[in-house]
mmCIF file with all atom_site columns, C-alpha atoms in Angstrom:
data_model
loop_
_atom_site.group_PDB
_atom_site.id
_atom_site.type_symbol
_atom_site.label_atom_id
_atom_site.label_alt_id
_atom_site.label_comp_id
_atom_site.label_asym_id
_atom_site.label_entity_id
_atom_site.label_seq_id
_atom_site.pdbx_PDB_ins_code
_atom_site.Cartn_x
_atom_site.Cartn_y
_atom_site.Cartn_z
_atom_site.occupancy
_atom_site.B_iso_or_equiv
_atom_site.pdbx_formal_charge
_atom_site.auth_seq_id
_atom_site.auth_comp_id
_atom_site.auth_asym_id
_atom_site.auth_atom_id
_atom_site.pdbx_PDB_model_num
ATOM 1  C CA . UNK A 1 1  ? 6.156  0.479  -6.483 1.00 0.00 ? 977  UNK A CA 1
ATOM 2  C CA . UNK A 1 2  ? 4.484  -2.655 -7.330 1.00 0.00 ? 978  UNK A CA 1
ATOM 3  C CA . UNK A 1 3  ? 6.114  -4.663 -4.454 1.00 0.00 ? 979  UNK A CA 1
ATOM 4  C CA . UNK A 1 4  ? 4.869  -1.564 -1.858 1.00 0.00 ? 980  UNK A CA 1
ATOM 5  C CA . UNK A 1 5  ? 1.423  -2.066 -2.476 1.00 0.00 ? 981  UNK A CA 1
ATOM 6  C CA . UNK A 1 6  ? 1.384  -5.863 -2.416 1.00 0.00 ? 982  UNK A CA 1
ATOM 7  C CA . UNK A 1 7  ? 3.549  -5.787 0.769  1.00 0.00 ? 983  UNK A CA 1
ATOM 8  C CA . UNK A 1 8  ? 0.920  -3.121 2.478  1.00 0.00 ? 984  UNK A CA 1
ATOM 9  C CA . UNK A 1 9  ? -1.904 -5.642 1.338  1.00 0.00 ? 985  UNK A CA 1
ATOM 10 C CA . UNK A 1 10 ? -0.376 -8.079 2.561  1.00 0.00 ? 986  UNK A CA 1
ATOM 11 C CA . UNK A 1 11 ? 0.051  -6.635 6.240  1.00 0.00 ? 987  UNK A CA 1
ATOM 12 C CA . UNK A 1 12 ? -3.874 -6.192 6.297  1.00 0.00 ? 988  UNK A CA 1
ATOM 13 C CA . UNK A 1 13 ? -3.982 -2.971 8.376  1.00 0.00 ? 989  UNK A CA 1
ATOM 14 C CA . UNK A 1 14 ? -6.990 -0.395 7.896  1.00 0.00 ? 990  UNK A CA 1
ATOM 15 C CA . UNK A 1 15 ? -4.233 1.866  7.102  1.00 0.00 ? 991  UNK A CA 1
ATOM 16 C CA . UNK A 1 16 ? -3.200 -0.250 4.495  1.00 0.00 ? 992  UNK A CA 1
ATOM 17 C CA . UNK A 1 17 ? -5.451 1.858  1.789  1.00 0.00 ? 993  UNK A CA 1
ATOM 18 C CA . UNK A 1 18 ? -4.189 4.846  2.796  1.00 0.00 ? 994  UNK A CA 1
ATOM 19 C CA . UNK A 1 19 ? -0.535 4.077  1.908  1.00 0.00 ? 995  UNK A CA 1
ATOM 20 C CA . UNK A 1 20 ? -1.273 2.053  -1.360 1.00 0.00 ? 996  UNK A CA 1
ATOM 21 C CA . UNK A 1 21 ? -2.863 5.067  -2.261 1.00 0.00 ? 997  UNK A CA 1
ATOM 22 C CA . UNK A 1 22 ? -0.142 8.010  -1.723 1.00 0.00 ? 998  UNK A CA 1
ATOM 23 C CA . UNK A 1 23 ? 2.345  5.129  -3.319 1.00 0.00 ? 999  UNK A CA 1
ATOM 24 C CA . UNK A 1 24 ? 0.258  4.986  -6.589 1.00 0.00 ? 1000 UNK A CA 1
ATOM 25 C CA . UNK A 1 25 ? 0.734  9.244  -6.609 1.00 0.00 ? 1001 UNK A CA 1
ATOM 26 C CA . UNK A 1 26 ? 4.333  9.111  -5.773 1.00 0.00 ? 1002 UNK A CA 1
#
């Protein structure tokens, strides 16, 4: 999961919370 969030950080889009966060639940 660790590489998810850093690659959604990394692509910068406002969205980019949004799917860090439902990764962290899954």
């Amino acid at each position: 999961v660790g590489g998810s969030r850093i690659r959604f950080c990394r692509s910068g889009k406002a969205n980019s919370i949004e799917m860090v966060l439902v990764d962290a639940e899954v």
